[in-house]
Coordinates of C-alpha atoms in Angstrom, one line a residue:
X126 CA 93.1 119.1 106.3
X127 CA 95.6 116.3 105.1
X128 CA 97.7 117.3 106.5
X129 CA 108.0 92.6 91.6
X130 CA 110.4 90.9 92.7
X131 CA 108.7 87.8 93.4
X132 CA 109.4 83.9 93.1
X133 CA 105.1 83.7 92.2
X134 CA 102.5 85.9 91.0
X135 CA 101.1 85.7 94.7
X136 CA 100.2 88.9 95.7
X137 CA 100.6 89.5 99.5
X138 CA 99.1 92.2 101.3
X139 CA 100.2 93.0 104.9
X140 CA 98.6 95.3 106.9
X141 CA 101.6 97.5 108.4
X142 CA 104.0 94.9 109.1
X143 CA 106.7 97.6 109.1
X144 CA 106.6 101.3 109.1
X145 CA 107.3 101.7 105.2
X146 CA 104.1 100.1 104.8
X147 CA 102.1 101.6 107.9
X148 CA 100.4 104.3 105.5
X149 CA 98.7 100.6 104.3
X150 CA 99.1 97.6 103.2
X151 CA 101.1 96.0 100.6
X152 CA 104.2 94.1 100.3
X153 CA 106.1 91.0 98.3
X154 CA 107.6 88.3 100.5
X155 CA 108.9 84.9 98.7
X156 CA 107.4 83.4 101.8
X157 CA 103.3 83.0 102.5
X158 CA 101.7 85.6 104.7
X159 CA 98.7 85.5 106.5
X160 CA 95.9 87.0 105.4
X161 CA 95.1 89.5 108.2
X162 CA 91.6 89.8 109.2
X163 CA 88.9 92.1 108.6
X164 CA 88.2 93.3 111.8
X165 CA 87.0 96.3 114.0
X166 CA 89.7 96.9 116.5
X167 CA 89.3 99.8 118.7
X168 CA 92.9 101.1 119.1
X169 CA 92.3 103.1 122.4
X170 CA 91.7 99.9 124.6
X171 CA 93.2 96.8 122.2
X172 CA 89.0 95.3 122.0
X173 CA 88.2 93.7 118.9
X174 CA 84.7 94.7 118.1
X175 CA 83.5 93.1 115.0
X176 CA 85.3 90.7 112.6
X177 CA 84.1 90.0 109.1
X178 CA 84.7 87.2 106.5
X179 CA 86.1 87.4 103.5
X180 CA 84.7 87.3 100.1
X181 CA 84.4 84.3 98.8
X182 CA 85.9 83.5 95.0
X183 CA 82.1 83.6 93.9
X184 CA 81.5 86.7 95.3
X185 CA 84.1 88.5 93.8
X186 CA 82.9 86.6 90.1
X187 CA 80.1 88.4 90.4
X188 CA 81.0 91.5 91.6
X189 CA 83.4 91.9 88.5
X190 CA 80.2 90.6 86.5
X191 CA 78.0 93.2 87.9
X192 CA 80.4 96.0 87.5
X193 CA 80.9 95.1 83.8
X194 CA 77.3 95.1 83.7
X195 CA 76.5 98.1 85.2
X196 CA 79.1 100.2 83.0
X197 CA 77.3 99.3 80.1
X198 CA 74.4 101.2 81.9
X199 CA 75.7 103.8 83.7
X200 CA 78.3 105.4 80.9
X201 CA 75.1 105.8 78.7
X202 CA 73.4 108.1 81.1
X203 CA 74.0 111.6 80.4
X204 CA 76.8 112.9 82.4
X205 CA 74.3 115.1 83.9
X206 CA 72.5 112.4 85.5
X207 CA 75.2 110.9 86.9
X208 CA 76.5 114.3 88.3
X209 CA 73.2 114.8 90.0
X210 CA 73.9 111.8 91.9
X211 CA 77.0 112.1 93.0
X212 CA 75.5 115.3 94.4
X213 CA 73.6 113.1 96.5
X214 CA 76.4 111.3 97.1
X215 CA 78.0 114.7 98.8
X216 CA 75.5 116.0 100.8
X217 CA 74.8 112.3 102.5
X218 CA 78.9 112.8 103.3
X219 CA 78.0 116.2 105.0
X220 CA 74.5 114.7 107.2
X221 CA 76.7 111.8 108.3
X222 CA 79.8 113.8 109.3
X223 CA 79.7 113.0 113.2
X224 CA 78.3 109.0 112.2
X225 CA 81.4 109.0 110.0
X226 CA 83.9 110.5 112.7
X227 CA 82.7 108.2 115.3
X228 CA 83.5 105.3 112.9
X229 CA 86.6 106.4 112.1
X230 CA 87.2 106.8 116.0
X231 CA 86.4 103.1 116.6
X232 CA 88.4 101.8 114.4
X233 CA 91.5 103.4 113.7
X234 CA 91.7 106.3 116.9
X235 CA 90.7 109.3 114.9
X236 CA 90.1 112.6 117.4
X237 CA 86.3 113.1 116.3
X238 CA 86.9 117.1 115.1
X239 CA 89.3 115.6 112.6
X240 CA 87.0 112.7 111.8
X241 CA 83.8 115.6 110.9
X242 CA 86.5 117.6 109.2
X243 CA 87.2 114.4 107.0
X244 CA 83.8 113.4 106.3
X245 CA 83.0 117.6 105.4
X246 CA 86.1 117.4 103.2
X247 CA 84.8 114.3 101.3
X248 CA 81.6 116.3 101.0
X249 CA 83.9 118.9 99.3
X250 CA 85.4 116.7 96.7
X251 CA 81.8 114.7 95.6
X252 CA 80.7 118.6 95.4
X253 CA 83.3 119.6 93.0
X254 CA 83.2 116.6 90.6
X255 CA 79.3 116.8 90.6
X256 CA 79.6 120.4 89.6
X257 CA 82.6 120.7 87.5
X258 CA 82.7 117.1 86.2
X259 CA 80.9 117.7 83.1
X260 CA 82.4 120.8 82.5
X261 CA 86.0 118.5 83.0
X262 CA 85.0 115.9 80.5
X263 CA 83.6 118.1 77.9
X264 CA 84.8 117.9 74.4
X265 CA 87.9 119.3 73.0
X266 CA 87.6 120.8 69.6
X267 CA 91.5 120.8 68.0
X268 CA 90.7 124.1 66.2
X269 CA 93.9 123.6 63.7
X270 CA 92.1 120.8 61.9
X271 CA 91.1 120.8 58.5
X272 CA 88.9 119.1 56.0
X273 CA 86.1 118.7 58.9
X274 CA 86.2 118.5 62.7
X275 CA 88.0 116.8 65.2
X276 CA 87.3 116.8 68.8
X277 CA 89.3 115.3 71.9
X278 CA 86.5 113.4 74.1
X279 CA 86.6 112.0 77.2
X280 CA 85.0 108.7 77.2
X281 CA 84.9 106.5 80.4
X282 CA 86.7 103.2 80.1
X283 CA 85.1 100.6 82.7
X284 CA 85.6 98.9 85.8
X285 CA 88.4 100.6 88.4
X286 CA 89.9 98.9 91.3
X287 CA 90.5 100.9 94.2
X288 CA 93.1 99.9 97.1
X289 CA 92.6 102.2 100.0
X290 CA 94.3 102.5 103.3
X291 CA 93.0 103.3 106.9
X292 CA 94.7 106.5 107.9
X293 CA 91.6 108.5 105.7
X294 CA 89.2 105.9 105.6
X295 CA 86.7 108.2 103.8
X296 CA 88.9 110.8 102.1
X297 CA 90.8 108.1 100.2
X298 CA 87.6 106.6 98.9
X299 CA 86.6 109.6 98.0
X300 CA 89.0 111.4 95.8
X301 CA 89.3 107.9 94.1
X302 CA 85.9 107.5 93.5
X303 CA 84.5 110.7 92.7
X304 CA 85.6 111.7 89.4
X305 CA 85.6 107.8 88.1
X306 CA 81.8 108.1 89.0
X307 CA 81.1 111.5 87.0
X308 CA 82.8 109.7 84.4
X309 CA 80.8 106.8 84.1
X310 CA 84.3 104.7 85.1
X311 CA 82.4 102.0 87.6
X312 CA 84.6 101.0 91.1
X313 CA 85.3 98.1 92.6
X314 CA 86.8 99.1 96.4
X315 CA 89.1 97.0 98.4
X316 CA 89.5 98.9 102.1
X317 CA 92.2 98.0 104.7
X318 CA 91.3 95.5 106.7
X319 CA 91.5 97.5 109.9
X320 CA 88.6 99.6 109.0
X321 CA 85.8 97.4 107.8
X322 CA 82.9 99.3 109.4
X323 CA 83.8 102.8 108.0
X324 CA 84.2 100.7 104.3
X325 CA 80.6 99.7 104.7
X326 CA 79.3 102.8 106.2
X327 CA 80.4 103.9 102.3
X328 CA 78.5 101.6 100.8
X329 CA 75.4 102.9 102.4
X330 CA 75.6 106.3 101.1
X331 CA 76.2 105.1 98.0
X332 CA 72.9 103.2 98.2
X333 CA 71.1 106.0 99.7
X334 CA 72.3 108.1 97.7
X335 CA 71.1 106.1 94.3
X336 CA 74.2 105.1 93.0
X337 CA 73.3 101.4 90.6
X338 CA 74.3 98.5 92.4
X339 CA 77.1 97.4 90.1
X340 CA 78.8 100.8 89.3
X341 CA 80.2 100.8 93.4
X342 CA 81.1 97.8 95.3
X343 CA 83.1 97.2 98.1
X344 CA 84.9 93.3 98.6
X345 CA 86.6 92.4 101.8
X346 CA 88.7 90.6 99.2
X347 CA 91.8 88.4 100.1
X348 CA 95.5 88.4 98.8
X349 CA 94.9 86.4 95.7
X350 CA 91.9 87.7 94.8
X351 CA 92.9 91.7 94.6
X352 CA 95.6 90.1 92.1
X353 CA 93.4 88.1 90.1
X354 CA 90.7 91.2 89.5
X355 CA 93.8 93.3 88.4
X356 CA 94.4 90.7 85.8
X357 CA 90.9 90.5 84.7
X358 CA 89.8 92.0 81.3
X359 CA 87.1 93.5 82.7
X360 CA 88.8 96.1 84.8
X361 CA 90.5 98.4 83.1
X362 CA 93.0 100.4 86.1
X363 CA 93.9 100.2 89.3
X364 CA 94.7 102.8 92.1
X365 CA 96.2 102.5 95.1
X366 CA 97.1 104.7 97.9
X367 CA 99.9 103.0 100.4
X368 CA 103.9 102.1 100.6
X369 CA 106.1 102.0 98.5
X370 CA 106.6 98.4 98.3
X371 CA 102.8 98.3 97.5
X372 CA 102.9 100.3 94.9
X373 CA 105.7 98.1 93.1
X374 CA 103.8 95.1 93.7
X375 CA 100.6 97.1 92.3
X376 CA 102.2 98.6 89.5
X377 CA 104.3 95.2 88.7
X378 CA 101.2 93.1 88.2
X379 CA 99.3 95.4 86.4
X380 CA 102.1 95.8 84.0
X381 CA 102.1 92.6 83.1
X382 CA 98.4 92.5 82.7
X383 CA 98.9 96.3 80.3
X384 CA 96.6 97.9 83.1
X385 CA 96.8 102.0 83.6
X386 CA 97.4 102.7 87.4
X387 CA 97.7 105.4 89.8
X388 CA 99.8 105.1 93.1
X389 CA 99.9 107.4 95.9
X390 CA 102.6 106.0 98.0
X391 CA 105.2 107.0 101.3
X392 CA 105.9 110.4 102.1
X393 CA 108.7 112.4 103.9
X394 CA 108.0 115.9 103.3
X395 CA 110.8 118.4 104.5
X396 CA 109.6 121.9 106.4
X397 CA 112.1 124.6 105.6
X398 CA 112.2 127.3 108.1
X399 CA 114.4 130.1 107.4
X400 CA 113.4 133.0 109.0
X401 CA 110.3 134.8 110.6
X402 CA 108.4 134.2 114.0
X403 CA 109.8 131.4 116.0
X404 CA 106.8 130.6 118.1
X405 CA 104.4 131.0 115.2
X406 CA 106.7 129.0 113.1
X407 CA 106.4 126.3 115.5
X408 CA 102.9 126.0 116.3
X409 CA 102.3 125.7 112.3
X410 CA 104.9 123.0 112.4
X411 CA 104.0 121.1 115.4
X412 CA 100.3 121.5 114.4
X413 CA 100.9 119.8 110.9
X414 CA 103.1 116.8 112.2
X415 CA 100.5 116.0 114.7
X416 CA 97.3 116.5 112.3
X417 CA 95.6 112.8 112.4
X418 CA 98.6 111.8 115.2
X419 CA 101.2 112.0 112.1
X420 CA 99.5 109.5 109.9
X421 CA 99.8 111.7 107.3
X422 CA 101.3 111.1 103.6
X423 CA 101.7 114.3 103.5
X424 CA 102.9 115.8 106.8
X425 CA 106.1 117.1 107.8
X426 CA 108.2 114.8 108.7
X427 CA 111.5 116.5 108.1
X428 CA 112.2 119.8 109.5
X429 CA 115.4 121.7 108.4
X430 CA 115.3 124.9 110.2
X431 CA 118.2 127.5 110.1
X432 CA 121.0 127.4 112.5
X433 CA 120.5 131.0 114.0
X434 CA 116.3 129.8 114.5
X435 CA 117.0 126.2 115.7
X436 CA 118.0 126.0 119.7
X437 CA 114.7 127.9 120.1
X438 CA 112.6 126.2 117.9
X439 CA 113.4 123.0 119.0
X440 CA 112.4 124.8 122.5
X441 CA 109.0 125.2 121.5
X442 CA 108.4 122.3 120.3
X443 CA 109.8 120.2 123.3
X444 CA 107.3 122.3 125.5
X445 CA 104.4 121.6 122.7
X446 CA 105.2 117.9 123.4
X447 CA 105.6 118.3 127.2
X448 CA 101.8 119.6 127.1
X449 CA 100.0 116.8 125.4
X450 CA 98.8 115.4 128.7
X451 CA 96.1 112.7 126.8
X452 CA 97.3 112.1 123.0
X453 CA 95.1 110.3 120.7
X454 CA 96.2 106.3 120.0
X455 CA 98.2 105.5 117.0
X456 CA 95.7 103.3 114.5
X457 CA 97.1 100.3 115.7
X458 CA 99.4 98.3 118.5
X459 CA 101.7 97.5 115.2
X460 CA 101.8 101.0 114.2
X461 CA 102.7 102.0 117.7
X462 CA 105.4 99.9 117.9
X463 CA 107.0 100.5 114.4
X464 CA 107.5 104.4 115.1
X465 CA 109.3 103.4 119.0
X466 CA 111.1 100.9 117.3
X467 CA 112.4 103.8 114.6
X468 CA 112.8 106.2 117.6
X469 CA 114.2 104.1 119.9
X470 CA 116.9 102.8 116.9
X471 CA 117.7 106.4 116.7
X472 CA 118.4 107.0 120.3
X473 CA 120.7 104.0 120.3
X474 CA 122.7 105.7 117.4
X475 CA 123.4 109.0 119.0
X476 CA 120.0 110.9 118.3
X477 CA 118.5 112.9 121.3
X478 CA 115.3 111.8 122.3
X479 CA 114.1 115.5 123.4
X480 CA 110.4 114.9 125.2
X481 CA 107.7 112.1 124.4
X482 CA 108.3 108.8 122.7
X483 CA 106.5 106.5 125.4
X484 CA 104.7 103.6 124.3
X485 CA 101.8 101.7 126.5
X486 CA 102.1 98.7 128.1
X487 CA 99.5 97.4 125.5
X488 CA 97.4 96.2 124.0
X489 CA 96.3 99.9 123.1
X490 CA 98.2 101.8 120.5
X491 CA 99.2 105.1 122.9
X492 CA 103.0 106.2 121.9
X493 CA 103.4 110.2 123.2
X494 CA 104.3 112.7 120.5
X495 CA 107.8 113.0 120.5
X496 CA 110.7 116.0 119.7
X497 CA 114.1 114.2 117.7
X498 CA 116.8 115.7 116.8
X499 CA 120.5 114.4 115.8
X500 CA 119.3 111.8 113.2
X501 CA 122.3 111.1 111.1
X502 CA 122.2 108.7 107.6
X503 CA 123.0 105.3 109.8
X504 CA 120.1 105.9 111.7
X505 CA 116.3 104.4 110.2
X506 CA 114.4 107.4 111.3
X507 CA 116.8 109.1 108.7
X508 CA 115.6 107.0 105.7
X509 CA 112.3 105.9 106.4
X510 CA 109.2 107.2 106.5
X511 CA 108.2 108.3 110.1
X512 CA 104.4 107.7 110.4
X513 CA 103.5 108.4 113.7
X514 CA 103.8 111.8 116.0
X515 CA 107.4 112.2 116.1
X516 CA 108.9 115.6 114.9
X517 CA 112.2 115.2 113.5
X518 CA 114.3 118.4 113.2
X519 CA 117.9 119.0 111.7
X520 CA 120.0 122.1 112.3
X521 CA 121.0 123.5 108.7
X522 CA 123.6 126.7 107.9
X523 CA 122.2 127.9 104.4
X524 CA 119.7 127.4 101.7
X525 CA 121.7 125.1 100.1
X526 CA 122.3 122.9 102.6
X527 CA 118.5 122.9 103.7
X528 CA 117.7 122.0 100.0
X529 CA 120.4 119.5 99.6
X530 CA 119.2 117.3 102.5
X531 CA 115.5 117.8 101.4
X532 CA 116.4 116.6 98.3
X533 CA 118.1 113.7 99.6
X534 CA 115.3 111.7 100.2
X535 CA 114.2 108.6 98.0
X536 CA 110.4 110.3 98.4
X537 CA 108.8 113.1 96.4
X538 CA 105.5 114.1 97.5
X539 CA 105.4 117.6 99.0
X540 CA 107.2 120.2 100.8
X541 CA 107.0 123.6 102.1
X542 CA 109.3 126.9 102.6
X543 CA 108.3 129.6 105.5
X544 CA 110.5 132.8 105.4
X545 CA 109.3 136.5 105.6
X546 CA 111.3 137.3 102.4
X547 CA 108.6 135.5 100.2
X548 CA 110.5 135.6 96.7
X549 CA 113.5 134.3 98.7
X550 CA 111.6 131.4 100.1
X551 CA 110.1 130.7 96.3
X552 CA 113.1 130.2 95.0
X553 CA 114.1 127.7 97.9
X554 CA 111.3 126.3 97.4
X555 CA 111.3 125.8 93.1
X556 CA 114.4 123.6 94.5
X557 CA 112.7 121.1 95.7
X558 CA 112.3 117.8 94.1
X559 CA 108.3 117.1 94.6
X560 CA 104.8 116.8 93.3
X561 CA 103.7 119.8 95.3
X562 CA 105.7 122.5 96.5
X563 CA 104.1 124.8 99.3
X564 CA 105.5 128.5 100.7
X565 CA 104.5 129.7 104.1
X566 CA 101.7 127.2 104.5
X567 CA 102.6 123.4 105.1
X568 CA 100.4 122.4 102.4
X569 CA 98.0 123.9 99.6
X570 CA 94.6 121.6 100.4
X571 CA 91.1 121.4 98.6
X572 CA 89.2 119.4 96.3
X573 CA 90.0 121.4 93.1
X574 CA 94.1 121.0 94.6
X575 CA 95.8 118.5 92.6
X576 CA 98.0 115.4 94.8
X577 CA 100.5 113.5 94.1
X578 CA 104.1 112.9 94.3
X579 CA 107.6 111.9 92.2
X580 CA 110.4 110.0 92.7
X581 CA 109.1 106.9 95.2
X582 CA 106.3 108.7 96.1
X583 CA 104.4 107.2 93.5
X584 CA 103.0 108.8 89.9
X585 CA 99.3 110.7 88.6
X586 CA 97.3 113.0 90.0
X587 CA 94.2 112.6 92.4
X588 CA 91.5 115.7 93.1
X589 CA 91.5 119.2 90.9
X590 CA 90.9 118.8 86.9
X591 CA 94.0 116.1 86.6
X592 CA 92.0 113.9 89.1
X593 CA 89.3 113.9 85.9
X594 CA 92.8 112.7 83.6
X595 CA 94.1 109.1 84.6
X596 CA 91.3 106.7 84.4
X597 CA 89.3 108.5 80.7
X598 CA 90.0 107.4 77.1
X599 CA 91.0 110.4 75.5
X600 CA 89.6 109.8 72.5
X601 CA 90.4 111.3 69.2
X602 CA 87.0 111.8 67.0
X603 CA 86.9 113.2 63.8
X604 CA 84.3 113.5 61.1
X605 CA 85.5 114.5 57.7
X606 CA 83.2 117.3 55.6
X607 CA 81.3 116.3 52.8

C-alpha cells in the first residue's frame, strides 16, 4: 500500500521547511529555529483544531525512568507473553481502522480508503511479529562447535527512540515498534508535530491492548530534548524515518553518543518502462505516484520510459491528470508550496508543465496533480526529492540510458522495471543501485517484505525477519562440557 555539521550540539527539528525534508522533520541550521507546534491542523480548510504543549524536562526524566523500569520487567516475560499482546495490539489496529483513517484525514488530508488500508496494514505487521516473532528470536545453535554448545541468542537491549513522520502516521509507528515490542526492546515515540491526535490515538491501543505503561510512551518532546534522550545511557538506539538532512543530524549525534540507529530517509525511485501495454502501463504508474497524494518514500518519482512508448504515455497521463476534478490536499500549506515552488522552478528552466500544478489561494494545502516532462540537471525537480503529486517523466533510447539516469540519483531506496520480456527486464532491473528492486509491479509490499534503502536513502532494514535484526544483542552463549 506504500506506495553534523553544526556550530552546537543543538538539535533542530523543522517540520518541512523545504521539500528535502517534507517526508518529516529534521534539519541542522547554525541559526535557532522555532520549535513548531504540536497541533491538529486540518489541511483541507487551513483550521487549527487542537494544539498541545510540549513535554516538559520532567516529563521526559521520567518517561526515560519508566522505560528503564519497565524493560527490566517486560524482557523477563516469556516471549510468548509478550507476543500475545502484541496480538492484541493488532487486532485493536483492525476494530479502529475507520477511527484511525478519519484521524489521519484531520490532520494530515489522508483520502479515508487509504487511511483504513493503513490502519489494516498496521494490523498486518503487529500480526506477523506476534506470530513469527518468537520463532525470529529463537536461538541459533553454531553446529560446528566443539568441546560443548554454543548458541547465537537474541536478547533485547532496552529503551528505543523512535522519530516518526506524518505522511504514515500509523504505519511508521508500527513497523518501528512491533518487532522492538516482541523483543522485549521498550519504545519511547516522538511523532511529527502535525499529527498529534493520530500519535495519541496510538497510545490508546497500546493501553487497551495491555501493553505496561513504561515499555510504550509517546512525548510531544522539543528540539533539545529528542537530542538529550539520544545521549542518555538508558536508551540504547534510535530510528528514524525522514530527510536526509535528518538522518545525518540523527545518525551524527548518536555517533558521538556510540548509539545503533536505523534511518529511513528521501526517496526518488525511477519507473522503467520498456515495453508492453501503454494504457495499462500508465494507470499502474499514475496510480502509484498519486497513492497518499505522492507522499510516498517510496513512489515513483522518476519515470524513464522508452522513446518508441513515450509521446503516448505521457498522453495518458496528461488525461489521468485532466480528470482529477477534486484531489485530496497535500498534508500541509508548506508542503503545497514546496512541490509548486519545485514545479514552477522547472517551468522557468525549460520544463513543460503538461496538465495540473495549481496551488490554492490558501490557507488549505490543494496543489492539482500534475504531468512534467523536460527536467534537465539545472533544474531542482531533477535533484530533489518530489513529494507531492507531480509525475515526472524523461524520454530514454535504450536500457542503458534508462539505467544510467536511474542510477544517477544521490537516493537508493527502490525501483521498478515493467517489460513483457521478463528476464530482459531482470536484468535491467539487477542494474539498479537500491535497497529493493521491483519487476512489473511498482513495489513488492507486506509485513514479512523487508524496507530500506542505500546510498542517501538511509541504512537497515524495517518489516520481514531483518526488521527482528537491528535493535537485538546477538549474543554469543556457550557452555563448555564437563
Amino acid at each position: 500500500m506504500l506506495y553534523v555539521n553544526r556550530a552546537s550540539l543543538t538539535l533542530t527539528l523543522i517540520h518541512a521547511t523545504t521539500q528535502l525534508e517534507a517526508t518529516q522533520t529534521m534539519s541542522t541550521t547554525t541559526t535557532s529555529t522555532t520549535q513548531p507546534p504540536y497541533q491538529s491542523l486540518d489541511p483541507a480548510t487551513g483550521e487549527v483544531q487542537e494544539t498541545f504543549e510540549t513535554a516538559t524536562d520532567e516529563q521526559v526524566a521520567a518517561a526515560l525512568a519508566a522505560a528503564d523500569t519497565a524493560y527490566r520487567a517486560w524482557s523477563d516475560r516469556p516471549i510468548s507473553e509478550r507476543a500475545e499482546i502484541v496480538s492484541r495490539v493488532a487486532a485493536l489496529f483492525g476494530e479502529r481502522a475507520k477511527e484511525l483513517a478519519e484521524l489521519a484525514r484531520q490532520e494530515m488530508g489522508k483520502i479515508e480508503g487509504e487511511g483504513v488500508e493503513e490502519a489494516e496494514f498496521c494490523q498486518a505487521i503487529f500480526d506477523f511479529y506476534a506470530t513469527r516473532g518468537p520463532e525470529l528470536a529463537a536461538d541459533q545453535e553454531i553446529p560446528t562447535f566443539t568441546g560443548g554448545t554454543a548458541v547465537v541468542e537474541r536478547r533485547p537491549i532496552g529503551t528505543i527512540l523512535g522519530i516518526m513522520p506524518w505522511n504514515f502516521p500509523f504505519y511508521q509507528v508500527a513497523r518501528f515498534a512491533a518487532p522492538n515490542l516482541v523483543l522485549g526492546n521498550t519504545v519511547i515515540l516522538k511523532h511529527a508535530e502535525s499529527v498529534p491526535r493520530c500519535a495519541l490515538a496510538i497510545v490508546d491501543i497500546m493501553r487497551d491492548a495491555g501493553v505496561p505503561e513504561g515499555v510504550y510512551t509517546n512525548l510531544f518532546a522539543t528540539f533539545d530534548q529528542v537530542e538529550t534522550m539520544i545521549n542518555d545511557p538508558r536508551v540504547q538506539g534510535v530510528s528514524l524515518t525522514g530527510s536526509e538532512r535528518a538522518g545525518s543530524v540523527v545518525a551524527g549525534i548518536a555517533g558521538r553518543a556510540l548509539k545503533k540507529c536505523v534511518l529511513e530517509l528521501g526517496g526518488s525511485d525511477p519507473f522503467i518502462v520498456l515495453d508492453g501495454d501503454v494504457k495499462q502501463l500508465a494507470d499502474t504508474a499514475w496510480g502509484f505516484r498519486t497513492y497518499n497524494m505522492g507522499q510516498a518514500c517510496n513512489s515513483n518519482k522518476r519515470m524513464m520510459v522508452m522513446e518508441d512508448l513515450y509521446d503516448d504515455f505521457v498522453t495518458e497521463l496528461v488525461a489521468k491528470a485532466q480528470s482529477v476534478a477534486d484531489p485530496a490536499p497535500l498534508s500541509s500549506r508548506k508542503a503545497a508550496e514546496i512541490v509548486a515552488a519545485q514545479v514552477q522552478d522547472a517551468v522557468d528552466k525549460g520544463a513543460t508543465l503538461h496538465a495540473g500544478g495549481v496551488l490554492s489561494e490558501g490557507p488549505d494545502a490543494h496543489y492539482t496533480p500534475a504531468v512534467l516532462t523536460g527536467v534537465t540537471p539545472d533544474m531542482r525537480a531533477y535533484t530533489e526529492e518530489l513529494f507531492g503529486p507531480v509525475a515526472v517523466v524523461y524520454k530514454v533510447s535504450n536500457e542503458d540510458e534508462a539505467v544510467e539516469l536511474a542510477n544517477s540519483s544521490a537516493y537508493g531506496l527502490g525501483g521498478a522495471v515493467f517489460g513483457t520480456d521478463v528476464p530482459r527486464a531482470a536484468a535491467v532491473a539487477q542494474r539498479l543501485e537500491s535497497g529493493m528492486v521491483n519487476v512489473n509491479v511498482p513495489a513488492g509490499e507486506g509485513a514479512d517484505i523487508p524496507f530500506g534503502g542505500v546510498k542517501r536513502s538511509g541504512f537497515g532494514r524495517e518489516l520481514g525477519t531483518l526488521g527482528m535484526e537491528e535493535f537485538v544483542n546477538k549474543r554469543i552463549f556457550v557452555v563448555a562440557d564437563s
